[in-house]
Each structure stands twice: as structure tokens, then as C-alpha cells.
Coordinates of C-alpha atoms and ligand atoms in Angstrom, one line a residue:
M1 CA 4.2 -23.5 177.0
T2 CA 6.4 -21.0 179.1
F3 CA 9.8 -22.5 179.9
I4 CA 12.2 -20.7 182.1
T5 CA 15.0 -22.7 183.8
R6 CA 18.1 -21.9 185.6
F7 CA 21.5 -23.1 186.5
A8 CA 22.4 -22.4 190.1
P9 CA 26.0 -23.2 191.0
S10 CA 27.6 -22.3 194.5
P11 CA 31.0 -20.5 194.1
T12 CA 32.8 -22.9 196.4
G13 CA 35.1 -24.6 194.0
P14 CA 35.6 -25.3 190.3
L15 CA 32.7 -26.5 188.1
H16 CA 33.3 -30.1 186.9
L17 CA 31.8 -32.2 184.2
G18 CA 28.8 -32.8 186.3
H19 CA 28.0 -29.1 186.4
A20 CA 28.8 -28.7 182.7
F21 CA 26.2 -31.5 181.8
S22 CA 23.7 -29.9 184.2
A23 CA 24.0 -26.4 182.6
L24 CA 24.2 -27.6 179.1
L25 CA 21.1 -29.8 179.4
A26 CA 19.1 -27.0 181.0
S27 CA 20.2 -24.5 178.2
D28 CA 19.5 -27.1 175.6
L29 CA 16.1 -27.7 177.0
A30 CA 15.4 -24.0 177.2
K31 CA 16.2 -23.7 173.4
Q32 CA 14.0 -26.6 172.5
H33 CA 11.2 -25.0 174.4
N34 CA 11.8 -21.7 173.1
G35 CA 12.3 -20.5 176.7
S36 CA 15.0 -18.9 178.8
F37 CA 18.0 -20.1 180.6
L38 CA 18.9 -18.1 183.8
L39 CA 22.0 -18.2 185.9
R40 CA 21.9 -17.9 189.7
I41 CA 24.9 -17.6 192.0
E42 CA 24.1 -19.4 195.3
D43 CA 26.5 -17.9 197.7
I44 CA 24.6 -17.7 201.0
D45 CA 27.5 -19.7 202.5
Q46 CA 29.8 -16.6 202.8
S47 CA 32.4 -18.8 204.7
R48 CA 33.0 -20.8 201.6
A49 CA 32.0 -18.6 198.7
R50 CA 34.8 -17.1 196.8
A51 CA 35.0 -14.2 194.2
V52 CA 37.6 -16.1 192.2
W53 CA 35.3 -19.2 191.8
E54 CA 32.3 -16.9 190.8
Q55 CA 34.6 -15.4 188.1
Q56 CA 35.5 -18.9 187.1
I57 CA 31.8 -19.9 186.7
Y58 CA 31.3 -17.0 184.4
E59 CA 34.3 -17.9 182.3
D60 CA 33.7 -21.6 182.1
L61 CA 30.0 -21.3 181.2
A62 CA 30.7 -18.7 178.5
W63 CA 33.4 -20.9 177.2
L64 CA 30.9 -23.7 176.9
G65 CA 28.7 -21.7 174.7
L66 CA 26.1 -20.6 177.3
E67 CA 24.4 -17.4 177.3
W68 CA 22.4 -15.9 180.1
P69 CA 20.6 -12.5 180.9
R70 CA 22.5 -10.1 183.2
P71 CA 22.8 -9.0 185.9
V72 CA 22.5 -12.6 187.5
L73 CA 20.6 -12.9 190.8
R74 CA 23.2 -13.6 193.7
Q75 CA 21.7 -15.1 197.0
S76 CA 23.9 -12.9 199.1
D77 CA 21.9 -9.8 198.1
R78 CA 18.6 -11.2 199.0
L79 CA 18.7 -12.0 202.7
P80 CA 15.8 -9.6 203.4
R81 CA 13.7 -11.6 201.1
Y82 CA 14.5 -15.0 202.7
R83 CA 13.8 -13.4 206.2
A84 CA 10.4 -12.5 205.0
A85 CA 9.7 -15.9 203.9
L86 CA 10.9 -17.3 207.3
Q87 CA 8.5 -14.9 209.0
T88 CA 5.6 -16.3 207.0
L89 CA 6.5 -19.7 208.2
T90 CA 6.9 -18.5 211.7
D91 CA 3.6 -16.8 211.8
L92 CA 2.0 -20.1 210.7
G93 CA 3.6 -21.6 213.8
L94 CA 5.8 -23.9 211.9
T95 CA 9.4 -22.9 213.0
Y96 CA 11.7 -23.3 216.1
A97 CA 14.9 -22.2 217.2
C98 CA 17.6 -25.1 217.8
R99 CA 20.6 -25.0 219.8
C100 CA 21.9 -28.3 219.3
N101 CA 25.4 -29.0 218.1
R102 CA 26.4 -32.1 216.2
A103 CA 27.5 -33.9 219.3
D104 CA 24.2 -33.2 221.1
I105 CA 22.2 -34.5 217.8
E106 CA 24.3 -37.6 217.7
A107 CA 23.8 -38.2 221.5
A108 CA 20.2 -37.6 221.3
A109 CA 19.7 -39.9 218.4
G110 CA 21.1 -42.7 220.1
A111 CA 22.2 -46.3 218.8
P112 CA 21.0 -47.1 215.2
Q113 CA 17.8 -49.2 215.1
E114 CA 17.3 -51.6 212.3
G115 CA 15.0 -50.3 209.7
V116 CA 15.0 -46.7 211.0
P117 CA 16.9 -44.4 208.7
Q118 CA 19.7 -42.2 210.4
F119 CA 20.4 -39.8 207.5
G120 CA 18.0 -38.0 205.1
P121 CA 18.6 -35.5 202.2
D122 CA 19.3 -32.7 204.9
G123 CA 21.9 -34.8 206.7
R124 CA 21.3 -36.6 210.1
I125 CA 17.6 -36.6 210.7
Y126 CA 17.1 -34.3 213.6
P127 CA 15.6 -36.1 216.9
G128 CA 13.6 -33.1 217.8
T129 CA 15.3 -32.3 221.1
C130 CA 14.7 -28.5 220.8
R131 CA 11.2 -28.8 219.2
D132 CA 9.4 -28.2 222.7
R133 CA 11.9 -25.9 224.2
R134 CA 10.4 -22.8 222.9
I135 CA 13.7 -20.8 222.7
V136 CA 12.4 -17.3 222.3
P137 CA 13.9 -15.1 220.9
P138 CA 16.4 -17.2 218.9
A139 CA 20.1 -16.1 219.4
P140 CA 22.0 -15.2 216.3
R141 CA 23.8 -18.4 216.4
D142 CA 20.7 -20.7 216.8
V143 CA 19.5 -22.7 213.9
I144 CA 15.9 -22.4 212.8
R145 CA 14.1 -25.5 211.8
L146 CA 10.8 -26.5 210.3
D147 CA 8.5 -28.5 212.3
M148 CA 7.7 -31.0 209.7
R149 CA 4.8 -32.7 211.5
A150 CA 3.0 -29.4 212.2
A151 CA 3.8 -28.3 208.5
L152 CA 2.3 -31.5 207.1
A153 CA -0.9 -31.0 209.4
Q154 CA -1.5 -27.8 207.6
L155 CA -1.1 -29.3 203.9
G156 CA -3.1 -31.7 201.8
A157 CA -1.6 -34.2 199.4
L158 CA 1.7 -33.2 197.9
S159 CA 3.0 -33.9 194.5
F160 CA 5.1 -32.5 191.6
V161 CA 5.4 -33.2 187.9
E162 CA 8.6 -34.9 186.9
T163 CA 9.6 -34.4 183.1
S164 CA 12.7 -36.5 182.8
P165 CA 12.2 -39.3 180.3
E166 CA 13.4 -42.0 182.9
L167 CA 11.3 -41.0 186.0
G168 CA 8.6 -38.9 184.2
G169 CA 5.1 -38.5 185.5
C170 CA 3.3 -37.4 188.6
I171 CA 5.3 -38.0 191.7
R172 CA 3.4 -38.2 194.9
I173 CA 5.1 -37.4 198.0
D174 CA 4.7 -39.7 201.0
P175 CA 4.0 -37.7 204.2
E176 CA 5.3 -40.7 206.3
H177 CA 8.5 -40.5 204.5
L178 CA 8.9 -36.9 205.1
L179 CA 8.4 -37.4 208.7
T180 CA 10.7 -40.4 209.3
G181 CA 13.3 -40.0 206.5
V182 CA 13.6 -36.3 206.2
G183 CA 12.5 -34.7 209.5
D184 CA 12.7 -31.1 210.7
I185 CA 15.0 -29.6 208.0
I186 CA 17.0 -26.4 208.6
L187 CA 15.4 -23.2 207.4
V188 CA 18.3 -20.8 208.7
R189 CA 21.7 -22.1 209.1
R190 CA 24.1 -20.9 211.8
N191 CA 25.4 -17.3 211.0
M192 CA 24.0 -17.6 207.5
G193 CA 20.5 -16.0 207.6
S194 CA 18.9 -18.6 205.5
S195 CA 19.6 -22.1 204.2
Y196 CA 19.7 -23.7 200.7
H197 CA 16.1 -25.0 200.9
L198 CA 14.6 -21.7 201.9
S199 CA 16.6 -19.5 199.4
V200 CA 16.1 -21.9 196.5
V201 CA 12.3 -22.0 196.8
V202 CA 12.0 -18.2 197.3
D203 CA 14.4 -17.5 194.3
D204 CA 12.8 -20.0 192.0
A205 CA 9.4 -18.4 192.5
D206 CA 10.8 -14.8 192.3
Q207 CA 12.5 -15.6 189.0
G208 CA 9.4 -17.3 187.6
I209 CA 11.2 -20.7 187.1
T210 CA 8.8 -23.2 185.5
D211 CA 11.2 -26.0 185.1
V212 CA 14.1 -26.9 187.3
V213 CA 16.7 -29.1 185.8
R214 CA 18.9 -30.7 188.6
G215 CA 20.7 -34.1 189.4
A216 CA 18.9 -37.1 190.2
D217 CA 20.9 -36.8 193.7
L218 CA 18.5 -34.0 194.6
F219 CA 15.3 -35.9 194.1
E220 CA 14.5 -36.3 197.7
T221 CA 15.6 -32.7 198.3
T222 CA 12.8 -31.7 195.7
Q223 CA 10.3 -33.2 198.2
I224 CA 11.4 -30.7 200.8
H225 CA 11.1 -27.9 198.2
V226 CA 7.5 -28.9 197.4
V227 CA 6.6 -28.7 201.1
L228 CA 8.0 -25.2 201.4
Q229 CA 6.4 -24.1 198.2
S230 CA 3.1 -25.2 199.4
L231 CA 3.4 -23.6 202.8
L232 CA 4.6 -20.3 201.3
S233 CA 1.8 -20.4 198.5
L234 CA 4.5 -20.4 195.8
P235 CA 4.1 -22.2 192.4
V236 CA 5.5 -25.8 192.1
P237 CA 7.7 -25.9 189.1
R238 CA 8.1 -28.9 186.9
Y239 CA 11.2 -30.9 187.8
H240 CA 13.7 -32.8 185.5
H241 CA 16.1 -34.8 187.5
H242 CA 18.9 -35.9 185.2
R243 CA 21.3 -38.7 185.3
L244 CA 24.7 -38.1 187.2
I245 CA 28.1 -37.9 185.6
R246 CA 30.4 -40.5 187.4
D247 CA 34.0 -41.2 187.5
A248 CA 35.6 -44.3 186.4
E249 CA 35.0 -46.0 189.8
G250 CA 31.1 -45.2 189.4
K251 CA 31.3 -42.4 192.1
R252 CA 29.4 -39.0 191.7
L253 CA 31.7 -36.2 190.9
A254 CA 32.3 -33.6 193.7
K255 CA 33.6 -30.2 193.8
R256 CA 36.9 -31.5 195.1
D257 CA 37.4 -33.7 191.9
D258 CA 39.7 -31.0 190.5
A259 CA 40.9 -33.6 187.8
R260 CA 37.5 -33.3 186.3
A261 CA 37.2 -29.4 186.5
I262 CA 36.1 -27.8 183.2
A263 CA 39.1 -25.3 183.5
K264 CA 41.5 -28.2 183.6
Y265 CA 40.1 -29.7 180.3
R266 CA 40.2 -26.2 178.8
S267 CA 43.8 -25.7 179.8
E268 CA 44.6 -29.1 178.2
G269 CA 43.3 -27.9 174.9
A270 CA 40.0 -29.6 175.0
S271 CA 37.0 -28.0 173.1
P272 CA 33.4 -27.3 174.2
T273 CA 32.4 -30.0 171.6
D274 CA 34.8 -32.4 173.4
I275 CA 33.0 -31.6 176.7
R276 CA 29.5 -32.2 175.1
E277 CA 30.8 -35.5 174.1
M278 CA 32.4 -36.4 177.4
V279 CA 28.8 -35.9 179.0
G280 CA 27.0 -37.7 176.4
L281 CA 25.0 -34.5 174.9
R282 CA 26.3 -34.7 171.5
D283 CA 23.7 -32.8 169.5
I284 CA 24.1 -29.1 170.0
V285 CA 20.8 -27.4 170.1
T286 CA 20.8 -24.0 168.5
Ligands
LIG1 N1 23.4 -24.7 194.4 C1 22.8 -26.1 194.3 C2 24.0 -27.0 193.7 O1 25.0 -26.5 193.3 C3 21.7 -26.0 193.2 C4 21.1 -27.1 193.0 C5 19.5 -26.9 192.7 O2 18.9 -26.4 193.5 O3 19.0 -27.2 191.6 O4 23.8 -28.1 194.0

């Protein structure tokens, strides 16, 4: 079985224990399967990406004992590729320009109704204000969205293979949930030329990723990716959604949790083996 996985951090802050766990697990699984572990730098948000954080990523991962082929793929180098994928979706009649700002969206969403979700994996569920406005051509500042209803009408049943021991099996995606709990996701963010969702599916396909190893917090996001892969006729990888590393209060670690930064543990004299123990990955796979 071919096994190619990746770790895909954004250089917008220090890597913390949660990232260490994800990267070590992906690399361990690649070794177990005689496969490959790749590193990808997800830096399309140039307003937040910093060269110093990218450098720190390389240093932290090397210190942890990880190895990856070079040169690494950097998303900021690939905007034409994302534009081509967007064009495919536009040619299918599935995209539209959106000029709403946050306040417009909140106003249009109205008062919360019982049982109706307000937020999905892509933030506040878009009420569809610009869907029928037909803003052509879009201005550079416009956001481009996927018309989820139109997209689902072009697709058959959707599913993906989950390989984590906890959730493992064939996960069927509920189209009704995509409509009401996810909605018209963003394909191109303001002034960014792409979005996380569009870039990730294009890159995973171009890099031949067979197995995506990522946190369980992205489980719903994966459903969006399967929609895009199906629309773009890209292979759907297997997914391993792993447990999350939490702080003492049980909260998921975030980039701003500098106290959990790998660099901080390093500077305090911890060893890579200590980090493995902290995240519950005791056995080193060689
Ligand atoms: N850049 C994303 C992150 O850091 C990658 C997650 C993924 O697609 O697996 O959360």
C-alpha cells in the first residue's frame, strides 16, 4: 500500500505540543507503512505569515528528529495553480462573488433560531445574500464562495475512509448537514487569491497525498474537502483524525499558547523524547 502523508503548518506563530503530536504521529505512521512524510508550508495568508516562524518550524521539526524531502512546497508559490482550480469550479457554474462584510452577514443572519446552527467549520454560516446578485466581474476585494446547493446537485453520494482506531471506517457525508451546518464556504478570501480549503485539496492531490493525518477538530472541515475533491475530480485520500492535545483546563491548544511552544520546552532543556512522552507517543518508530 502506498502511504504518503504530510504535516502542513502555517507560519503564523510558534508550533506547540499539539503540532508536535500531529507531526510525530504522521511521521511515525509513514515509517510504519514504509511510506513518505512531507512538509508543506501553508502561507497563503501573507498578512500573518512570517519568515521567522517558518524558520522556527524547520528548526523545531528537525530538533524533534523529523526528516522530510526538500525543497518544501510553499503555498504562496502556487497561486496560479489555485486560480486554475477556481476556474474549473466557475466553469461548472458553482461559484459567486460576495461583497458582504462581517456586519452584513450578521445582520442578514437575523436573530438565532432554536435548532438552526449559526456557525459551521468555516465560521458563521453564510445567509446567501450575494448568491443571486451575479456580481460580474468580481472585484479584487470580493470573496468568492462555493454555491453548496448547486455543487451537491452535481455530485452523488459522498464518503471518505477514516483510518484512526477511534473513528475508523467509511464515513458517509450527510448532504443536508452540508447545506444547513456548513453552507457556502469561501474559496477565495479577500486579497488572498485562495483559501485554506481550495489550497489544501489542490496541494494534497498534486503532492500525491494518500493519507491525511490531522486533528479531530478538522473532522467537519474534511467533509468540505471531500466535496471539493469530488468537484475537481481529484482523488479522495484516507483520513486519520487524531485526538487533540489539551491544556490542564481541557482546552485545545492554540497558536497563542506560547507556554506550550516547542521552542520554550527546548530552551528549558527538554529532550525530544520528553516531548514524545508529554504527547503520549512513547515508542519511537525508526
Ligand atoms: N495549515 C493547517 C493547520 O495548521 C493544516 C491542517 C490540515 O489541512 O491538515 O491547521
